[in-house]
Coordinates of C-alpha atoms and ligand atoms in Angstrom, one line a residue:
M1005 CA -22.5 17.5 -2.4
S1006 CA -23.8 16.0 1.0
E1007 CA -24.3 18.8 3.7
F1008 CA -22.5 17.9 7.2
S1009 CA -23.7 19.5 9.8
E1010 CA -20.2 19.7 12.0
T1011 CA -17.6 21.3 11.3
I1012 CA -14.2 18.9 12.1
C1013 CA -11.0 20.3 13.3
G1014 CA -7.4 18.2 13.0
I1015 CA -3.6 18.8 13.2
S1016 CA -2.2 17.8 10.1
T1017 CA 1.5 17.6 11.0
P1018 CA 3.5 15.7 13.2
I1019 CA 3.2 16.6 16.8
G1020 CA 6.6 17.2 18.4
R1021 CA 9.8 19.9 17.6
G1022 CA 9.5 21.2 14.4
A1023 CA 9.4 25.1 12.5
L1024 CA 5.5 25.2 11.5
S1025 CA 2.4 23.0 12.6
I1026 CA -1.1 22.9 10.3
I1027 CA -4.5 22.7 11.7
R1028 CA -7.1 22.1 9.5
V1029 CA -10.7 23.1 9.8
S1030 CA -13.4 21.8 7.8
G1031 CA -17.5 22.5 7.1
K1032 CA -19.9 25.2 7.0
D1033 CA -18.8 26.8 10.2
A1034 CA -15.2 26.7 9.6
I1035 CA -15.1 30.5 8.6
S1036 CA -17.0 31.7 11.5
I1037 CA -15.4 29.1 14.2
V1038 CA -11.8 30.3 12.8
G1039 CA -12.9 34.2 13.0
K1040 CA -13.6 33.7 16.7
I1041 CA -10.1 33.2 17.7
F1042 CA -8.3 35.0 14.8
T1043 CA -7.9 38.9 14.7
P1044 CA -8.4 41.0 12.6
F1045 CA -11.7 39.1 11.7
E1046 CA -12.8 41.3 9.2
K1047 CA -9.9 40.2 6.8
L1048 CA -10.9 36.6 7.3
K1049 CA -14.8 37.7 6.8
K1050 CA -13.4 39.3 3.3
A1051 CA -11.3 36.8 2.2
K1052 CA -11.5 34.9 -1.0
G1053 CA -11.5 31.3 -1.7
D1054 CA -7.8 30.0 -2.2
S1055 CA -6.4 32.9 -0.6
I1056 CA -4.0 33.7 2.5
I1057 CA -4.1 36.0 5.2
H1058 CA -2.0 37.1 7.9
G1059 CA -2.8 37.8 11.9
W1060 CA -3.0 36.7 15.2
L1061 CA -4.4 33.9 17.2
Q1062 CA -6.0 34.8 20.3
S1063 CA -7.7 32.8 23.3
S1064 CA -11.0 34.3 23.4
L1065 CA -11.3 34.9 27.3
K1066 CA -8.5 37.2 28.1
K1067 CA -7.6 38.3 24.2
K1068 CA -4.2 37.6 24.5
N1069 CA -2.3 36.6 21.5
L1070 CA -1.3 32.9 21.3
D1071 CA 0.6 33.1 18.2
E1072 CA 1.2 34.6 15.0
V1073 CA -0.2 32.7 12.1
L1074 CA -1.2 32.3 8.3
L1075 CA -4.6 31.3 7.3
F1076 CA -5.3 29.6 4.2
V1077 CA -8.7 29.9 2.8
F1078 CA -10.7 28.0 0.6
K1079 CA -14.4 27.9 -0.1
S1080 CA -16.9 25.3 -0.8
P1081 CA -16.9 23.4 -3.6
S1082 CA -13.1 24.1 -4.4
S1083 CA -11.4 22.7 -1.2
Y1084 CA -9.9 19.7 -0.3
T1085 CA -12.9 18.5 1.1
G1086 CA -15.3 20.2 -1.1
E1087 CA -16.5 22.6 2.0
D1088 CA -15.3 25.7 3.5
M1089 CA -11.9 24.9 5.0
V1090 CA -9.4 26.9 6.6
E1091 CA -5.9 25.9 7.0
I1092 CA -3.9 27.4 10.3
S1093 CA -0.5 27.7 10.1
T1094 CA 1.2 28.3 13.4
H1095 CA 4.5 27.7 15.2
G1096 CA 5.1 24.2 15.3
G1097 CA 5.8 22.3 18.6
T1098 CA 3.4 20.4 21.2
Y1099 CA 1.5 23.1 23.0
I1100 CA 0.7 25.8 19.9
P1101 CA -1.1 23.0 18.0
K1102 CA -2.7 21.4 20.9
K1103 CA -3.9 24.4 22.3
V1104 CA -5.2 26.0 18.9
L1105 CA -7.3 22.6 18.8
Q1106 CA -8.7 22.8 21.9
L1107 CA -9.6 26.3 21.4
L1108 CA -11.4 25.6 18.0
V1109 CA -13.5 22.4 19.8
D1110 CA -14.6 25.1 22.6
N1111 CA -15.6 27.4 19.8
G1112 CA -17.8 24.9 18.1
A1113 CA -15.8 22.3 16.1
R1114 CA -15.3 18.7 16.7
I1115 CA -12.1 16.8 16.4
A1116 CA -11.7 15.0 13.0
E1117 CA -11.6 11.1 12.9
K1118 CA -8.9 9.4 11.3
G1119 CA -9.1 10.2 7.6
E1120 CA -12.1 12.1 7.8
F1121 CA -11.3 15.0 5.8
T1122 CA -10.9 12.6 2.8
R1123 CA -13.8 10.8 3.9
R1124 CA -15.6 14.1 3.0
R1125 CA -13.6 14.6 0.3
F1126 CA -14.9 11.1 -1.4
L1127 CA -18.7 11.5 0.1
N1128 CA -18.7 15.0 -1.6
G1129 CA -17.8 13.2 -4.8
K1130 CA -14.2 14.7 -5.2
M1131 CA -12.4 11.2 -5.2
S1132 CA -13.3 7.7 -5.9
L1133 CA -12.2 5.0 -3.5
L1134 CA -9.5 3.9 -5.5
E1135 CA -8.1 7.2 -5.2
A1136 CA -8.5 7.5 -1.7
E1137 CA -6.2 4.2 -1.3
A1138 CA -4.1 5.3 -3.8
L1139 CA -3.5 8.3 -1.7
L1140 CA -2.6 6.4 1.4
D1141 CA -0.1 4.5 -0.6
V1142 CA 1.5 8.0 -1.6
I1143 CA 1.9 9.0 2.0
E1144 CA 3.2 5.8 2.9
A1145 CA 5.4 4.9 -0.1
K1146 CA 9.1 3.5 0.7
T1147 CA 10.7 4.1 -2.6
E1148 CA 10.6 5.6 -6.0
K1149 CA 9.0 3.1 -7.8
S1150 CA 5.9 2.9 -4.8
L1151 CA 5.7 6.2 -5.3
L1152 CA 5.5 5.9 -9.3
I1153 CA 2.5 3.3 -8.9
A1154 CA 0.6 5.0 -6.1
E1155 CA 0.9 8.9 -7.8
E1156 CA -0.6 7.5 -11.3
N1157 CA -3.6 6.2 -9.2
L1158 CA -4.1 9.1 -7.4
K1159 CA -4.4 10.6 -10.8
G1160 CA -7.0 8.0 -11.6
K1161 CA -5.0 5.4 -13.8
L1162 CA -7.0 2.4 -12.3
H1163 CA -10.5 3.9 -11.9
K1164 CA -10.3 5.4 -15.5
Q1165 CA -9.4 1.4 -16.7
I1166 CA -12.2 0.4 -14.2
E1167 CA -14.6 2.7 -15.9
K1168 CA -13.7 1.9 -19.3
V1169 CA -14.4 -1.9 -18.4
K1170 CA -17.6 -1.1 -17.1
K1171 CA -18.4 0.5 -20.3
D1172 CA -17.9 -2.8 -21.9
F1173 CA -20.0 -4.0 -19.6
L1174 CA -23.1 -1.6 -20.2
E1175 CA -22.8 -2.5 -24.0
I1176 CA -23.1 -6.1 -22.8
K1177 CA -26.0 -5.5 -20.7
T1178 CA -27.8 -3.5 -23.6
L1179 CA -27.5 -6.1 -25.8
I1180 CA -29.2 -8.7 -23.5
E1181 CA -31.7 -6.1 -22.3
A1182 CA -32.9 -5.4 -26.0
D1183 CA -33.4 -9.2 -26.3
L1184 CA -35.2 -9.3 -23.1
D1185 CA -37.6 -6.9 -24.1
F1186 CA -38.3 -7.7 -28.1
G1187 CA -37.2 -11.6 -28.3
E1188 CA -39.9 -14.0 -29.0
S1189 CA -39.0 -16.2 -26.3
D1190 CA -36.5 -16.4 -23.0
I1191 CA -33.8 -18.2 -25.6
L1192 CA -31.3 -15.8 -26.8
S1193 CA -32.1 -14.5 -30.1
F1194 CA -28.8 -12.9 -31.2
D1195 CA -25.4 -14.7 -32.0
T1196 CA -24.1 -16.0 -28.6
R1197 CA -20.3 -16.2 -30.2
E1198 CA -20.4 -12.9 -30.2
L1199 CA -21.5 -12.3 -26.6
I1200 CA -19.0 -15.2 -25.6
R1201 CA -16.3 -13.6 -27.1
K1202 CA -17.1 -10.2 -25.8
I1203 CA -17.5 -11.6 -22.2
K1204 CA -14.3 -13.7 -22.6
N1205 CA -12.7 -10.4 -23.4
L1206 CA -13.4 -8.5 -20.5
K1207 CA -12.3 -11.3 -18.2
V1208 CA -8.8 -11.5 -20.1
K1209 CA -9.0 -7.4 -19.0
L1210 CA -10.0 -7.7 -15.5
K1211 CA -7.7 -11.0 -14.9
N1212 CA -4.8 -8.6 -16.0
I1213 CA -6.0 -6.1 -13.7
S1214 CA -6.2 -8.5 -10.8
N1215 CA -2.9 -10.5 -11.7
S1216 CA -1.4 -6.9 -10.8
Y1217 CA -1.9 -7.1 -7.2
K1218 CA 1.1 -9.2 -6.8
R1219 CA 3.5 -6.6 -8.3
G1220 CA 1.1 -4.1 -6.8
K1221 CA 1.9 -5.8 -3.1
I1222 CA 5.6 -5.8 -3.8
L1223 CA 6.0 -2.4 -5.0
V1224 CA 4.3 -0.7 -2.7
D1225 CA 4.5 -2.9 0.7
G1226 CA 7.7 -4.4 -0.3
F1227 CA 10.0 -7.5 -1.5
R1228 CA 10.0 -9.7 1.5
L1229 CA 13.8 -11.1 1.8
A1230 CA 14.7 -13.5 4.1
I1231 CA 18.0 -14.6 5.2
I1232 CA 18.4 -17.9 6.1
G1233 CA 21.7 -20.6 7.0
K1234 CA 23.5 -22.1 9.9
P1235 CA 23.8 -20.3 12.8
N1236 CA 27.3 -17.8 12.6
V1237 CA 27.3 -17.9 8.6
G1238 CA 27.0 -13.9 8.9
K1239 CA 23.0 -13.7 8.6
S1240 CA 22.9 -10.6 10.9
S1241 CA 26.4 -8.8 9.8
L1242 CA 25.0 -9.4 5.8
F1243 CA 21.4 -8.0 7.2
N1244 CA 23.0 -4.8 8.9
T1245 CA 25.2 -4.4 6.0
I1246 CA 22.7 -4.4 3.4
L1247 CA 20.6 -1.6 5.5
K1248 CA 23.6 0.3 5.9
E1249 CA 22.6 0.2 10.0
D1250 CA 24.0 -1.5 13.0
R1251 CA 20.9 -2.8 14.1
A1252 CA 21.2 -6.8 14.7
I1253 CA 23.5 -8.2 17.4
V1254 CA 26.2 -9.8 15.9
T1255 CA 28.4 -11.9 17.8
E1256 CA 31.1 -14.9 17.5
I1257 CA 28.8 -16.8 19.3
P1258 CA 26.3 -19.3 17.2
G1259 CA 22.7 -19.0 18.3
T1260 CA 22.9 -15.4 18.7
T1261 CA 20.0 -14.0 16.7
R1262 CA 16.7 -15.7 18.0
D1263 CA 13.9 -13.2 17.3
L1264 CA 12.6 -12.1 14.0
L1265 CA 14.0 -8.5 12.9
E1266 CA 12.7 -6.6 10.1
G1267 CA 14.5 -3.6 8.0
T1268 CA 13.6 -2.0 4.9
V1269 CA 15.9 -0.9 2.2
D1270 CA 15.9 1.1 -1.2
I1271 CA 17.2 -0.9 -3.8
Q1272 CA 17.4 1.4 -6.8
G1273 CA 13.6 2.2 -6.5
Y1274 CA 12.3 -1.2 -5.1
P1275 CA 11.4 -1.5 -1.4
V1276 CA 12.9 -4.5 0.0
I1277 CA 11.6 -5.9 3.3
L1278 CA 14.9 -7.6 5.0
H1279 CA 14.2 -10.5 7.4
D1280 CA 17.3 -11.5 9.8
M1281 CA 16.1 -14.4 11.9
A1282 CA 17.8 -17.4 14.0
G1283 CA 20.3 -19.7 12.4
I1284 CA 19.0 -23.4 11.3
R1285 CA 20.2 -26.3 13.3
P1286 CA 19.0 -29.3 15.6
S1287 CA 19.0 -27.6 18.8
G1288 CA 18.6 -28.1 22.0
S1289 CA 17.2 -24.9 23.8
K1290 CA 14.0 -24.0 24.1
V1291 CA 14.2 -20.7 23.1
E1292 CA 16.4 -21.3 20.1
K1293 CA 14.0 -23.8 18.8
I1294 CA 11.2 -21.3 18.9
G1295 CA 13.2 -18.9 16.8
I1296 CA 13.9 -21.5 14.4
D1297 CA 10.2 -22.4 13.7
R1298 CA 9.6 -18.8 13.2
A1299 CA 12.4 -18.5 10.5
L1300 CA 10.9 -21.7 8.7
N1301 CA 7.7 -20.1 8.7
M1302 CA 9.2 -16.4 7.6
A1303 CA 11.3 -18.1 5.1
R1304 CA 7.8 -20.1 3.6
N1305 CA 5.7 -16.7 3.9
S1306 CA 8.8 -14.6 1.9
D1307 CA 9.0 -13.4 -1.6
G1308 CA 12.8 -14.8 -2.0
I1309 CA 15.5 -15.9 -0.2
L1310 CA 19.1 -15.2 0.4
F1311 CA 21.0 -18.4 1.5
V1312 CA 24.2 -17.7 3.3
I1313 CA 27.3 -20.1 3.7
D1314 CA 30.3 -19.5 5.2
A1315 CA 33.1 -19.4 2.4
S1316 CA 35.6 -20.1 5.0
E1317 CA 34.1 -23.3 6.3
K1318 CA 33.5 -26.8 4.5
I1319 CA 29.8 -27.2 3.3
D1320 CA 28.2 -29.9 5.5
K1321 CA 25.1 -31.9 5.8
A1322 CA 23.3 -28.9 7.6
D1323 CA 23.5 -26.6 5.0
K1324 CA 22.4 -29.6 2.7
E1325 CA 19.0 -29.7 4.7
I1326 CA 18.5 -25.9 4.5
F1327 CA 18.8 -26.0 0.7
K1328 CA 16.3 -28.8 0.8
I1329 CA 14.0 -26.3 2.4
I1330 CA 14.7 -23.3 0.4
S1331 CA 15.3 -24.3 -3.1
K1332 CA 11.3 -24.4 -4.0
K1333 CA 11.5 -20.7 -3.4
P1334 CA 13.3 -18.1 -5.5
F1335 CA 16.7 -17.9 -3.9
I1336 CA 20.3 -16.4 -4.1
L1337 CA 23.0 -18.1 -3.0
V1338 CA 25.4 -15.9 -1.0
A1339 CA 28.9 -17.5 0.1
N1340 CA 30.0 -14.8 3.2
K1341 CA 33.4 -14.5 4.9
S1342 CA 34.9 -14.3 1.3
D1343 CA 37.8 -12.5 3.2
L1344 CA 38.6 -15.1 5.0
K1345 CA 40.6 -18.2 3.4
K1346 CA 38.5 -20.2 1.4
K1347 CA 37.6 -23.7 2.5
I1348 CA 34.6 -24.0 -0.2
K1349 CA 35.4 -26.1 -3.0
K1350 CA 32.7 -28.1 -4.6
I1351 CA 29.5 -26.1 -4.3
P1352 CA 26.6 -28.7 -4.5
F1353 CA 23.9 -26.5 -5.0
T1354 CA 22.3 -25.0 -8.3
G1355 CA 22.7 -21.3 -9.2
E1356 CA 25.5 -18.8 -9.6
V1357 CA 27.1 -17.9 -6.3
I1358 CA 27.4 -14.4 -5.2
W1359 CA 31.0 -14.0 -2.9
V1360 CA 30.2 -11.3 -0.4
S1361 CA 32.0 -10.2 2.9
A1362 CA 29.6 -8.8 5.2
K1363 CA 32.3 -7.6 7.6
K1364 CA 34.4 -5.7 4.6
H1365 CA 31.4 -4.7 3.0
S1366 CA 32.3 -6.3 -0.4
G1367 CA 30.3 -7.8 -3.2
I1368 CA 27.5 -5.9 -1.9
D1369 CA 26.6 -3.8 -5.1
K1370 CA 27.0 -7.3 -6.6
L1371 CA 24.4 -8.7 -4.3
N1372 CA 21.8 -6.0 -5.2
K1373 CA 22.1 -6.3 -8.4
V1374 CA 21.4 -9.8 -7.9
I1375 CA 18.5 -9.3 -5.6
I1376 CA 16.9 -6.4 -8.7
K1377 CA 17.2 -9.4 -10.9
M1378 CA 15.0 -11.7 -8.8
I1379 CA 12.5 -9.2 -7.9
E1380 CA 12.1 -8.6 -11.7
E1381 CA 11.4 -11.8 -12.5
T1382 CA 8.9 -12.2 -9.6
I1383 CA 7.3 -9.4 -11.5
P1384 CA 7.9 -9.8 -15.1
D1385 CA 5.2 -8.1 -16.5
Y1386 CA 5.9 -4.8 -14.8
T1387 CA 6.8 -1.3 -16.5
E1388 CA 6.2 2.1 -15.6
E1389 CA 3.1 2.4 -17.8
S1390 CA 1.3 -0.8 -16.2
I1391 CA -1.9 -0.6 -14.6
T1392 CA -1.6 -2.1 -11.0
C1393 CA -4.0 -2.3 -8.3
T1394 CA -2.3 -2.2 -4.9
T1395 CA -4.8 -3.7 -2.3
E1396 CA -6.3 -6.9 -1.1
R1397 CA -9.8 -5.3 -1.4
Q1398 CA -9.3 -4.0 -5.2
K1399 CA -8.2 -8.1 -5.9
E1400 CA -11.4 -9.4 -4.1
K1401 CA -14.1 -6.9 -5.9
I1402 CA -12.3 -7.4 -9.4
T1403 CA -12.0 -11.7 -8.7
N1404 CA -15.9 -11.3 -7.7
A1405 CA -16.7 -9.4 -10.9
I1406 CA -14.7 -12.0 -12.9
D1407 CA -16.6 -15.0 -11.0
S1408 CA -19.8 -13.3 -12.1
L1409 CA -18.8 -13.2 -15.7
S1410 CA -17.9 -16.9 -15.6
G1411 CA -21.3 -17.8 -14.1
G1412 CA -22.6 -15.7 -17.2
L1413 CA -20.8 -18.1 -19.7
E1414 CA -22.1 -21.1 -18.0
I1415 CA -25.7 -19.8 -18.8
I1416 CA -25.1 -19.3 -21.7
K1417 CA -23.6 -22.9 -22.3
E1418 CA -26.3 -24.1 -20.5
G1419 CA -28.9 -22.5 -22.8
K1420 CA -30.3 -20.9 -19.6
D1421 CA -32.6 -18.2 -18.9
L1422 CA -31.7 -15.0 -20.3
E1423 CA -32.9 -13.3 -17.3
L1424 CA -30.2 -15.0 -15.3
L1425 CA -27.1 -14.0 -17.2
A1426 CA -28.7 -10.4 -16.9
F1427 CA -28.4 -10.8 -13.2
E1428 CA -24.9 -12.0 -13.5
I1429 CA -23.8 -9.1 -15.5
D1430 CA -25.5 -6.9 -12.9
E1431 CA -23.7 -8.4 -10.2
A1432 CA -20.2 -7.9 -11.9
I1433 CA -21.4 -4.5 -12.4
N1434 CA -22.2 -4.0 -8.7
S1435 CA -18.5 -5.4 -7.9
L1436 CA -17.0 -2.6 -9.9
K1437 CA -19.1 -0.2 -8.3
E1438 CA -18.1 -1.6 -4.8
L1439 CA -14.3 -1.1 -6.0
T1440 CA -14.5 2.4 -7.0
G1441 CA -16.6 3.5 -4.4
E1442 CA -20.1 4.3 -5.7
I1443 CA -21.8 1.6 -4.0
T1444 CA -20.4 1.5 -0.7
S1445 CA -20.9 0.6 3.3
E1446 CA -20.1 2.5 6.3
D1447 CA -18.3 -0.3 7.4
I1448 CA -15.8 -0.5 4.5
L1449 CA -15.5 3.4 4.6
D1450 CA -14.4 3.2 8.5
K1451 CA -11.9 0.1 7.4
I1452 CA -10.1 2.4 4.9
F1453 CA -10.6 5.7 6.3
S1454 CA -9.2 4.5 9.7
N1455 CA -5.4 3.4 7.8
F1456 CA -5.0 7.6 7.4
C1457 CA -3.9 9.9 10.2
I1458 CA -6.4 12.3 12.1
G1459 CA -5.5 15.4 9.9
K1460 CA -5.5 13.8 6.5
Ligands
GTP1701 N1 35.8 -12.4 8.6 C1 34.5 -12.5 8.3 N2 33.6 -12.6 9.9 C2 32.5 -12.2 9.5 C3 31.7 -12.2 8.3 N3 30.5 -12.0 8.8 C4 30.3 -12.2 9.9 N4 31.5 -12.7 10.6 C5 31.6 -12.9 11.6 O1 30.9 -14.0 11.9 C6 30.5 -14.4 13.1 C7 28.9 -14.6 13.0 O2 28.2 -13.4 12.8 P1 26.5 -13.2 12.7 O3 26.5 -12.0 11.9 O4 26.3 -12.9 14.4 O5 26.3 -14.2 12.2 P2 24.9 -15.0 11.9 O6 24.7 -15.7 10.9 O7 23.5 -14.0 12.2 O8 24.4 -16.0 13.6 P3 23.3 -16.5 14.5 O9 22.6 -15.5 15.0 O10 23.9 -17.2 15.6 O11 22.8 -17.4 13.3 C8 30.5 -12.8 14.1 O12 31.7 -13.0 14.6 C9 31.1 -12.0 12.7 O13 32.0 -11.0 13.2 C10 32.8 -11.6 7.3 O14 32.4 -11.4 6.4 N5 34.0 -12.0 7.3
MG1702 MG1 22.3 -13.2 13.3

């Protein structure tokens, strides 16, 4: 285990009105530093690991009690970071936790960087980089399905799968190296068909994991659903109704919405990021034009579209123009204002029509069902047992390993030097080691852990 010279401290709970706050201290001097501001000190000195003790914090100068607290004491290596740790449970608010942090610093601790407790946990070999990323997914989980993937990966699901693949790689490497050591020439002496089969199998396994990123992104970050249509068809009303919040401004004036609005909603465990935006029309106003450009851009980058038409008006050329833009993407055709007298007769667009009234909140259950169907069609291979990667970094490392394997296959095909093949296999293994964090750099760690909060 690596030994860090500095003892760090950080507030792990949100600052503000609340019943309790937790201040974490970790490092070789954690117990002695807390001991300087805690009474009775003897109790802390004698405390075993995994124990809770009761007492008072005192500001060191005047020996006046600052707060009545509980200390959670953990001893190295059985703690979150692997070091000696004390978690101080104080009363909540702003003043007490900040004051305690100041006292800890006055007595020799340093304020932790973002994610530094978890970084130490990783550096002390108690967690892989994949699990650290999963932890972030747990903290940020939006829905039950996001949490499920995050929890499974935190328990090591993705990591275990990568370790399995790494074993397969080592098998291949042993095969090549044996041939390199004892082979009479540089030309492969063993059955290349077997080797090719093994490499291709590995490629498929890795492809399945890298393809799971699309699913991971949708289930962890959210399915991006853009609401598009002419001005005044009720997009903002629908946005508010689905979100069950009065978020977007609604008026009878066409062209009300200009900026992009975003809201996240949990639809039966699926996180959906809804985007409300400007209505599409040829507009003379400079501001509205910018809004329309942004809307079209958002529609292009979304995972799916709610194409809204007004059931109380006839379908016109403008609706048809919008349909041309969106029909290449997964879309749901929503006929809003179905509480009014219907003027739509024949609908010249493909697909099922979902009749809703954003104003009267009718048809929304049906719409939610169709939204779920669209999400499930976008990630057809999803089951709760699936192995899923969830970050761009993970996908990139796996893709690098696949590329090295493709390079290896080319080398075999062209009957080139065995050393070159061994090199490609090593490259692939290194990509997987970077993925799990066995090989890493300060830059990468900074990038990952800076996404955490201070006390994590
Ligand atoms: N009767 C009825 N009126 C609705 C319904 N939905 C919206 N409206 C009305 O239609 C008008 C426009 O609604 P918005 O939600 O602002 O429409 P929008 O598509 O966001 O309009 P822009 O932001 O201008 O593009 C408002 O007066 C709403 O009250 C509905 O389901 N039924
Ligand atoms: Mg609007």
